CSV table of C-alpha atoms in Angstrom, one decimal:
chain,number,residue,atom,x,y,z
A,1,MET,CA,-70.9,53.9,19.6
A,2,LYS,CA,-71.0,51.7,16.0
A,3,PHE,CA,-69.1,48.8,15.6
A,4,GLU,CA,-70.0,45.4,12.8
A,5,PHE,CA,-68.0,42.3,13.8
A,6,ALA,CA,-68.1,39.5,11.2
A,7,THR,CA,-66.1,36.4,11.0
A,8,ALA,CA,-65.6,33.3,9.8
A,9,ASN,CA,-69.4,31.1,8.7
A,10,ARG,CA,-68.0,28.6,11.5
A,11,ILE,CA,-65.1,27.9,13.6
A,12,VAL,CA,-63.8,24.7,14.7
A,13,PHE,CA,-61.1,24.5,17.8
A,14,GLY,CA,-59.2,22.1,19.6
A,15,ALA,CA,-56.5,19.1,19.9
A,16,GLY,CA,-57.0,16.8,17.5
A,17,VAL,CA,-59.9,18.6,15.2
A,18,ALA,CA,-58.0,17.8,12.3
A,19,ARG,CA,-59.2,15.2,12.0
A,20,GLU,CA,-63.0,16.2,10.7
A,21,ALA,CA,-61.5,17.7,8.0
A,22,GLY,CA,-62.2,15.3,5.4
A,23,LYS,CA,-66.3,15.8,6.5
A,24,LEU,CA,-65.7,19.1,6.9
A,25,ALA,CA,-64.4,19.7,3.0
A,26,ARG,CA,-67.3,16.9,2.0
A,27,SER,CA,-69.5,19.6,3.3
A,28,LEU,CA,-68.7,22.4,1.4
A,29,GLY,CA,-67.6,19.9,-2.0
A,30,SER,CA,-66.2,18.0,-3.7
A,31,ARG,CA,-63.3,18.9,-5.7
A,32,ALA,CA,-61.0,20.5,-3.6
A,33,LEU,CA,-57.8,22.3,-4.2
A,34,LEU,CA,-55.6,22.1,-1.4
A,35,VAL,CA,-53.2,25.4,-1.2
A,36,THR,CA,-50.0,24.0,0.9
A,37,GLY,CA,-47.1,25.8,2.3
A,38,SER,CA,-43.7,25.0,0.7
A,39,ASN,CA,-43.8,21.3,1.6
A,40,PRO,CA,-46.8,19.7,0.7
A,41,GLN,CA,-45.6,16.6,2.5
A,42,ARG,CA,-46.9,18.0,5.9
A,43,ALA,CA,-50.6,17.7,4.8
A,44,ALA,CA,-50.4,14.1,4.0
A,45,PRO,CA,-52.4,13.8,6.8
A,46,ILE,CA,-55.6,15.9,5.2
A,47,LEU,CA,-55.2,14.4,1.9
A,48,HIS,CA,-56.3,10.9,3.5
A,49,ALA,CA,-58.5,12.6,5.4
A,50,LEU,CA,-59.9,14.5,1.8
A,51,THR,CA,-59.9,10.9,0.4
A,52,ASP,CA,-61.6,9.3,2.8
A,53,ALA,CA,-64.4,11.6,2.4
A,54,GLY,CA,-64.5,11.4,-0.8
A,55,VAL,CA,-63.3,14.7,-1.3
A,56,SER,CA,-60.5,14.9,-4.8
A,57,ALA,CA,-57.7,17.0,-4.5
A,58,ASN,CA,-55.1,19.2,-6.0
A,59,VAL,CA,-52.0,20.5,-4.3
A,60,PHE,CA,-50.9,23.5,-4.9
A,61,PRO,CA,-47.9,24.6,-3.1
A,62,VAL,CA,-46.8,28.4,-1.5
A,63,ALA,CA,-43.4,27.7,-1.1
A,64,HIS,CA,-43.1,32.1,0.0
A,65,GLU,CA,-45.1,34.7,0.3
A,66,PRO,CA,-48.0,34.5,-2.3
A,67,SER,CA,-47.4,37.1,-5.1
A,68,ILE,CA,-50.1,38.1,-7.1
A,69,ASP,CA,-48.1,35.9,-10.2
A,70,LEU,CA,-48.4,33.0,-8.1
A,71,THR,CA,-52.5,33.1,-6.4
A,72,GLU,CA,-53.1,34.2,-10.4
A,73,ALA,CA,-51.4,30.3,-11.3
A,74,ALA,CA,-53.5,29.2,-8.2
A,75,THR,CA,-56.9,29.9,-9.6
A,76,ALA,CA,-56.3,28.9,-13.1
A,77,GLN,CA,-55.0,24.8,-11.9
A,78,ALA,CA,-58.2,25.6,-9.6
A,79,ARG,CA,-60.5,26.4,-13.1
A,80,ALA,CA,-58.7,24.0,-15.3
A,81,GLU,CA,-60.0,21.2,-12.3
A,82,LYS,CA,-63.3,22.4,-11.8
A,83,CYS,CA,-62.7,22.4,-8.0
A,84,ASP,CA,-65.8,23.5,-6.0
A,85,VAL,CA,-63.7,24.5,-2.7
A,86,ILE,CA,-60.3,25.4,-2.1
A,87,ILE,CA,-58.2,24.5,1.6
A,88,GLY,CA,-55.8,26.2,2.6
A,89,TYR,CA,-53.9,24.5,4.9
A,90,GLY,CA,-50.3,26.0,6.1
A,91,GLY,CA,-49.0,29.3,7.6
A,92,GLY,CA,-50.2,32.7,6.8
A,93,SER,CA,-48.8,32.7,3.1
A,94,ALA,CA,-50.9,29.4,2.6
A,95,LEU,CA,-54.2,30.5,4.0
A,96,ASP,CA,-54.0,33.9,2.2
A,97,ALA,CA,-53.5,32.4,-1.2
A,98,ALA,CA,-56.2,30.5,-0.9
A,99,LYS,CA,-58.7,32.4,-0.2
A,100,ALA,CA,-58.0,35.0,-2.8
A,101,VAL,CA,-57.9,32.4,-5.2
A,102,ALA,CA,-61.7,31.3,-4.0
A,103,ALA,CA,-62.7,34.9,-4.1
A,104,LEU,CA,-61.4,35.1,-8.3
A,105,LEU,CA,-63.2,32.0,-8.5
A,106,GLY,CA,-66.5,33.0,-7.3
A,107,ASN,CA,-66.0,36.6,-9.4
A,108,GLY,CA,-64.0,36.3,-12.3
A,109,GLY,CA,-61.3,39.3,-13.7
A,110,SER,CA,-57.7,39.2,-12.3
A,111,LEU,CA,-56.1,40.0,-8.6
A,112,LEU,CA,-55.7,43.8,-10.2
A,113,ASP,CA,-59.3,44.4,-10.3
A,114,TYR,CA,-59.2,44.4,-6.6
A,115,VAL,CA,-56.6,44.8,-4.8
A,116,GLU,CA,-55.7,48.6,-3.6
A,117,ILE,CA,-53.0,50.9,-4.4
A,118,ILE,CA,-51.5,48.9,-7.4
A,119,GLY,CA,-55.2,47.3,-8.4
A,120,LYS,CA,-58.4,49.0,-9.6
A,121,ASN,CA,-59.8,48.0,-5.5
A,122,LYS,CA,-63.2,47.3,-7.4
A,123,PRO,CA,-65.1,45.6,-4.8
A,124,LEU,CA,-66.1,41.9,-5.6
A,125,ALA,CA,-69.6,41.8,-6.1
A,126,ARG,CA,-70.2,38.1,-5.7
A,127,PRO,CA,-69.5,35.5,-3.0
A,128,SER,CA,-65.8,33.1,-2.7
A,129,LEU,CA,-66.1,29.5,-3.5
A,130,PRO,CA,-66.5,27.6,-0.3
A,131,CYS,CA,-62.9,28.2,1.5
A,132,LEU,CA,-62.4,26.2,4.4
A,133,ALA,CA,-58.8,27.5,6.5
A,134,ILE,CA,-56.5,25.2,8.4
A,135,PRO,CA,-53.6,27.5,10.3
A,136,THR,CA,-50.6,25.3,11.4
A,137,THR,CA,-48.5,28.2,13.3
A,138,SER,CA,-50.4,30.6,15.2
A,139,GLY,CA,-49.7,33.8,14.4
A,140,THR,CA,-52.0,35.3,11.6
A,141,GLY,CA,-55.1,34.7,12.3
A,142,SER,CA,-55.6,34.2,9.2
A,143,GLU,CA,-58.5,31.7,9.1
A,144,VAL,CA,-61.1,34.5,10.3
A,145,THR,CA,-59.6,38.1,8.9
A,146,ARG,CA,-61.1,39.5,5.7
A,147,ASN,CA,-58.0,39.9,4.0
A,148,SER,CA,-55.7,38.7,1.3
A,149,VAL,CA,-51.7,40.1,1.5
A,150,LEU,CA,-50.3,39.5,-1.5
A,151,SER,CA,-47.1,40.5,-2.9
A,152,SER,CA,-46.3,42.1,-6.2
A,153,HIS,CA,-42.5,41.3,-6.9
A,154,GLU,CA,-42.7,44.1,-9.8
A,155,HIS,CA,-43.8,47.1,-7.3
A,156,LYS,CA,-41.7,45.9,-4.3
A,157,LEU,CA,-45.2,45.9,-2.4
A,158,LYS,CA,-47.4,43.7,-0.2
A,159,VAL,CA,-51.2,45.2,-1.3
A,160,SER,CA,-54.0,43.2,0.2
A,161,LEU,CA,-57.8,42.2,-1.1
A,162,ARG,CA,-60.0,42.7,1.1
A,163,SER,CA,-63.6,42.0,1.3
A,164,PRO,CA,-66.2,40.4,3.6
A,165,TYR,CA,-66.5,38.0,0.9
A,166,LEU,CA,-62.2,36.4,1.9
A,167,LEU,CA,-64.0,35.1,5.2
A,168,PRO,CA,-63.8,31.3,5.7
A,169,ALA,CA,-66.5,29.2,5.4
A,170,ILE,CA,-65.1,27.2,8.3
A,171,ALA,CA,-61.4,27.5,10.1
A,172,LEU,CA,-60.9,24.1,11.9
A,173,VAL,CA,-57.9,25.3,14.6
A,174,ASP,CA,-55.8,22.6,15.8
A,175,PRO,CA,-52.9,23.5,18.3
A,176,LEU,CA,-51.2,20.1,17.6
A,177,LEU,CA,-50.3,21.3,13.8
A,178,THR,CA,-48.3,23.5,15.9
A,179,HIS,CA,-46.5,20.9,17.6
A,180,SER,CA,-43.4,21.2,15.1
A,181,LEU,CA,-43.0,24.4,14.6
A,182,PRO,CA,-39.0,25.2,15.3
A,183,PRO,CA,-38.4,28.2,17.7
A,184,ALA,CA,-37.6,31.1,15.7
A,185,ILE,CA,-41.3,30.2,13.3
A,186,THR,CA,-43.0,30.2,17.2
A,187,THR,CA,-41.2,33.4,18.0
A,188,PHE,CA,-41.7,35.3,15.1
A,189,THR,CA,-45.6,34.2,14.0
A,190,GLY,CA,-46.2,34.9,18.2
A,191,MET,CA,-45.1,38.0,18.0
A,192,ASP,CA,-46.8,38.4,15.0
A,193,ALA,CA,-50.1,37.3,17.7
A,194,LEU,CA,-49.2,40.4,19.9
A,195,THR,CA,-48.9,42.8,17.5
A,196,GLN,CA,-52.7,41.9,15.9
A,197,LEU,CA,-53.9,41.7,19.6
A,198,ILE,CA,-52.4,44.8,21.1
A,199,GLU,CA,-53.3,47.6,17.5
A,200,PRO,CA,-56.4,46.4,17.3
A,201,TRP,CA,-56.9,47.1,21.8
A,202,VAL,CA,-55.5,51.0,21.2
A,203,CYS,CA,-56.5,51.4,17.6
A,204,GLN,CA,-59.4,54.4,16.5
A,205,ARG,CA,-62.4,51.5,15.8
A,206,ALA,CA,-61.4,49.6,19.1
A,207,ASN,CA,-65.0,48.4,20.6
A,208,PRO,CA,-66.4,46.5,23.3
A,209,VAL,CA,-66.4,42.8,21.6
A,210,THR,CA,-62.8,43.4,20.5
A,211,ASP,CA,-61.5,44.6,23.1
A,212,ALA,CA,-63.0,41.2,25.5
A,213,PHE,CA,-60.9,39.4,22.6
A,214,CYS,CA,-57.9,40.8,22.6
A,215,ARG,CA,-57.1,41.0,26.7
A,216,GLU,CA,-57.5,37.2,26.5
A,217,GLY,CA,-55.4,37.1,24.0
A,218,ILE,CA,-52.6,38.9,25.1
A,219,GLY,CA,-52.5,37.6,28.6
A,220,ARG,CA,-52.1,34.0,26.9
A,221,VAL,CA,-49.2,35.4,24.6
A,222,ARG,CA,-47.8,37.2,28.1
A,223,ARG,CA,-47.7,33.8,29.8
A,224,SER,CA,-47.2,31.1,26.8
A,225,LEU,CA,-45.0,32.7,24.4
A,226,ARG,CA,-42.1,31.8,26.1
A,227,VAL,CA,-42.5,28.4,27.1
A,228,ALA,CA,-44.1,27.5,23.7
A,229,VAL,CA,-40.5,29.0,22.2
A,230,GLN,CA,-38.6,27.0,24.6
A,231,ASN,CA,-40.8,23.8,24.7
A,232,GLY,CA,-42.6,23.0,21.3
A,233,GLN,CA,-44.7,19.7,22.7
A,234,ASP,CA,-45.7,22.2,25.7
A,235,ALA,CA,-49.7,21.4,24.7
A,236,SER,CA,-50.7,24.4,27.5
A,237,ALA,CA,-48.6,26.6,25.9
A,238,ARG,CA,-49.5,25.4,22.0
A,239,GLU,CA,-52.9,25.4,22.9
A,240,ASP,CA,-52.8,29.6,24.3
A,241,MET,CA,-50.7,30.7,21.3
A,242,SER,CA,-53.4,29.0,19.1
A,243,VAL,CA,-56.0,30.8,20.6
A,244,ALA,CA,-54.5,33.7,20.7
A,245,SER,CA,-53.8,34.2,17.0
A,246,LEU,CA,-57.2,33.5,16.4
A,247,LEU,CA,-58.9,36.0,18.8
A,248,GLY,CA,-56.1,38.8,17.0
A,249,GLY,CA,-57.8,37.6,13.8
A,250,LEU,CA,-61.3,38.0,15.3
A,251,ALA,CA,-59.7,41.4,16.6
A,252,LEU,CA,-57.8,42.8,13.7
A,253,THR,CA,-60.5,42.2,10.9
A,254,ASN,CA,-63.4,44.0,13.1
A,255,ALA,CA,-61.0,46.6,14.2
A,256,GLY,CA,-58.0,47.6,12.9
A,257,LEU,CA,-54.7,47.3,13.0
A,258,GLY,CA,-52.1,50.6,13.3
A,259,ALA,CA,-48.0,51.9,12.9
A,260,VAL,CA,-46.6,49.1,13.4
A,261,HIS,CA,-48.2,46.9,10.3
A,262,GLY,CA,-48.2,50.2,7.9
A,263,LEU,CA,-44.6,50.2,8.7
A,264,ALA,CA,-44.6,46.3,8.1
A,265,GLY,CA,-46.2,45.7,4.4
A,266,PRO,CA,-43.4,48.3,3.1
A,267,ILE,CA,-40.4,46.8,5.0
A,268,GLY,CA,-41.6,43.3,3.7
A,269,GLY,CA,-42.5,44.9,0.2
A,270,MET,CA,-39.4,45.7,0.1
A,271,PHE,CA,-36.9,43.3,1.6
A,272,ASP,CA,-36.5,39.4,2.5
A,273,ALA,CA,-37.7,40.4,6.3
A,274,PRO,CA,-39.8,37.9,8.2
A,275,HIS,CA,-43.9,39.7,8.8
A,276,GLY,CA,-43.9,39.1,12.5
A,277,ALA,CA,-40.3,39.6,13.3
A,278,LEU,CA,-40.7,43.1,11.7
A,279,CYS,CA,-43.9,42.7,13.9
A,280,GLY,CA,-41.8,42.4,17.2
A,281,LEU,CA,-39.0,44.1,16.4
A,282,LEU,CA,-41.6,47.6,15.3
A,283,LEU,CA,-43.8,46.8,18.4
A,284,PRO,CA,-42.0,48.7,21.3
A,285,ALA,CA,-40.9,51.8,19.1
A,286,VAL,CA,-44.3,51.9,17.5
A,287,ILE,CA,-45.8,52.3,21.4
A,288,ARG,CA,-43.6,55.2,22.3
A,289,MET,CA,-44.0,56.9,19.7
A,290,ASN,CA,-48.0,56.8,19.6
A,291,ARG,CA,-47.6,57.6,23.6
A,292,GLN,CA,-45.2,60.2,23.3
A,293,ALA,CA,-47.5,61.7,20.5
A,294,LEU,CA,-50.9,61.5,22.4
A,295,ARG,CA,-49.3,62.8,25.6
A,296,ALA,CA,-48.3,66.0,23.1
A,297,ARG,CA,-51.7,66.1,21.3
A,298,ALA,CA,-54.3,64.2,22.4
A,299,PRO,CA,-53.6,63.6,26.3
A,300,GLN,CA,-57.2,62.9,27.1
A,301,HIS,CA,-58.0,60.2,24.4
A,302,PRO,CA,-58.5,56.7,25.9
A,303,ALA,CA,-56.3,54.9,23.9
A,304,LEU,CA,-53.1,56.4,26.2
A,305,LYS,CA,-54.3,54.8,29.1
A,306,ARG,CA,-54.3,51.8,27.8
A,307,LEU,CA,-50.4,52.1,26.1
A,308,GLU,CA,-49.6,52.7,29.5
A,309,GLU,CA,-50.2,49.5,30.8
A,310,LEU,CA,-48.1,48.2,28.2
A,311,ALA,CA,-45.3,49.0,29.3
A,312,TRP,CA,-43.5,45.5,29.5
A,313,VAL,CA,-44.2,44.8,25.9
A,314,GLU,CA,-40.3,46.1,26.0
A,315,ASP,CA,-38.6,44.4,27.8
A,316,PHE,CA,-40.8,41.1,26.7
A,317,ALA,CA,-39.9,41.6,23.1
A,318,ALA,CA,-36.5,41.9,24.1
A,319,GLU,CA,-35.9,38.5,25.8
A,320,PHE,CA,-36.9,37.1,22.1
A,321,SER,CA,-33.2,38.6,21.0
A,322,ILE,CA,-35.0,39.7,17.3
A,323,PRO,CA,-32.1,40.7,14.5
A,324,PRO,CA,-32.3,44.5,13.8
A,325,LEU,CA,-33.9,45.9,10.4
A,326,SER,CA,-30.2,46.1,9.4
A,327,SER,CA,-29.9,42.3,9.4
A,328,TYR,CA,-32.0,42.2,6.5
A,329,GLY,CA,-30.7,45.1,4.2
A,330,VAL,CA,-32.9,48.2,5.6
A,331,GLU,CA,-30.4,51.0,5.9
A,332,PRO,CA,-31.3,54.6,7.3
A,333,GLY,CA,-31.0,55.6,3.3
A,334,HIS,CA,-34.4,53.4,3.4
A,335,PHE,CA,-36.1,55.2,6.0
A,336,SER,CA,-38.0,58.0,3.9
A,337,ALA,CA,-39.4,55.2,1.0
A,338,ILE,CA,-40.7,53.0,3.2
A,339,ALA,CA,-42.4,56.0,6.0
A,340,GLU,CA,-44.0,57.2,2.3
A,341,LYS,CA,-45.4,53.9,1.7
A,342,ALA,CA,-46.8,53.4,5.2
A,343,LEU,CA,-48.2,56.5,5.6
A,344,GLN,CA,-50.8,55.3,2.4
A,345,THR,CA,-51.8,52.5,4.2
A,346,SER,CA,-55.1,50.6,5.1
A,347,SER,CA,-53.4,50.3,9.1
A,348,MET,CA,-51.9,53.4,9.2
A,349,LYS,CA,-55.8,54.9,8.9
A,350,ALA,CA,-56.3,52.8,12.0
A,351,ASN,CA,-53.6,53.5,14.3
A,352,PRO,CA,-54.9,55.6,17.8
A,353,ILE,CA,-53.1,58.7,16.4
A,354,GLN,CA,-52.1,60.1,13.3
A,355,LEU,CA,-48.0,60.1,13.1
A,356,SER,CA,-46.2,62.6,10.0
A,357,LYS,CA,-42.8,61.1,7.9
A,358,GLU,CA,-40.6,62.5,10.7
A,359,GLU,CA,-41.9,60.0,13.7
A,360,LEU,CA,-42.3,57.4,10.8
A,361,ILE,CA,-38.7,57.9,10.3
A,362,GLU,CA,-37.6,58.4,14.4
A,363,ILE,CA,-38.7,54.8,14.7
A,364,LEU,CA,-37.4,53.4,12.2
A,365,SER,CA,-34.8,55.2,13.6
A,366,PRO,CA,-31.9,53.2,15.5
A,367,PRO,CA,-32.0,52.3,18.6
A,368,ALA,CA,-35.3,52.5,18.6
A,369,ALA,CA,-36.0,49.4,15.9
A,370,SER,CA,-33.2,47.5,17.7
A,371,LEU,CA,-33.2,45.0,19.4
A,372,PRO,CA,-30.3,43.2,21.0
A,373,GLY,CA,-28.6,40.0,19.1
A,374,SER,CA,-30.1,37.7,17.1
A,375,ALA,CA,-30.2,34.2,19.4
A,376,LEU,CA,-32.8,32.8,16.4
A,377,PRO,CA,-32.2,31.5,13.5
A,378,SER,CA,-34.1,33.0,10.2
A,379,ALA,CA,-37.3,32.0,9.5
A,380,PRO,CA,-39.5,32.6,5.4
A,381,ALA,CA,-40.7,36.1,5.2
A,382,ARG,CA,-44.3,34.7,6.3
A,383,PRO,CA,-44.4,31.5,7.6
A,384,THR,CA,-45.8,28.7,4.7
A,385,ALA,CA,-45.3,25.4,7.3
C-alpha cells in the first residue's frame, strides 16, 4: 500500500462562515481578482466584506465553463491590476478559472504551456498566487482539488491543468450559499458529487483515507439529495450536500476518478451538455459495465464487491429523470469519436479495470445511457452560480 494525501492549506466550513471572507482574503493579500459566476451581483455580500476588510477587488465574471481564452483574459486583467490574491466565488467554473489564473500569475507563460492533451503539459514550477475558493454549489469539490478543467472551443475538448500548486490556500464552504440553487442545478451538481464519491471509492488508487471520505459522503447524498431538490431551504439537506461535495473533492484529488468522468469530459467538450447531468446519466451504465468486465476478467478484484454494493444507484438516478444523451444532440454516430477521446483521458486510467472502445460505446448506447423522461429544466454546462 502506498498513497499520499494533499488538500487546501485550510478548510473553513459552516453555515454563515462566508461572513469571514474579507478577513480571510486580507490574510492572503490586499488586491483581489474576484472571479464570479455568470451573475456578479450574487457576489455583492463578498464584495462588501472585502471592502470592509481593506481589500480592493476587481470582478471577472465567468458566464459558462471557463475556456482557455477566457482564463487568459482574466489573467491579463489580474496582472494589469497588480492583484496579489485570487478569489473564486461560484460553481466549479468560477473556482476552476480562479485556480488557473492564480497558477498562471505564479508561473508565467500561457495555459497551453501547462494543459494536457492539446498543450505542452509542462509541470508548474512555482506556487500559485494565494487563492481563496468559495463554492456556491454542492457538486464539483473544486475548492479542494488540484486540477482546473478548461474548455478549448477550437479543439471541442475539455482539458485539465493539474498540479499540487492548484490547491487553494483557503477553502471557505458555507452551505447557506447553496440554498437559492434551483432544482435542476441542485440535481446535476448533486449527481456530480455522488459520482465523485463513487469513482474514487472503486478506482485503482483507492486508499483507506479516501475510502472513509467516500463512504461518509455517499451516505449523505443518498439521504439528502432528494430532499434538497424538493426543498432547497432544508438546512440539514443542504449541509449534507455541501459536506458530500467537499468529501468528493478530497477523495478524487487524492485517489482518482474513472470511466464516468472519462466519457463526460469529451461529451462536454463536443456538446452543450451539463456535466452533472452527464455524470448522473452515465454512472449507472458505467457501474454495470465495470461489474460485467470485472466478473469476466478480474473476479478477485476488490472493487467488484464495492460495485455490487452500488446496485441501488440505478433506481436512485432514475428518480431524477435526467434527460437522455440524445436531448443534447449526442447520437450513435458520435459514440466512436467520444470513446476514442475518452481512452486518452487521465480519468480513464484510474478506472478499476481497463475498458475497451467497444465497451465504452456500449455504455453510451441506449437504453444503457438513457433514463426515463425529463422532469427538470436544462442547466448551464457547468454551474457558474
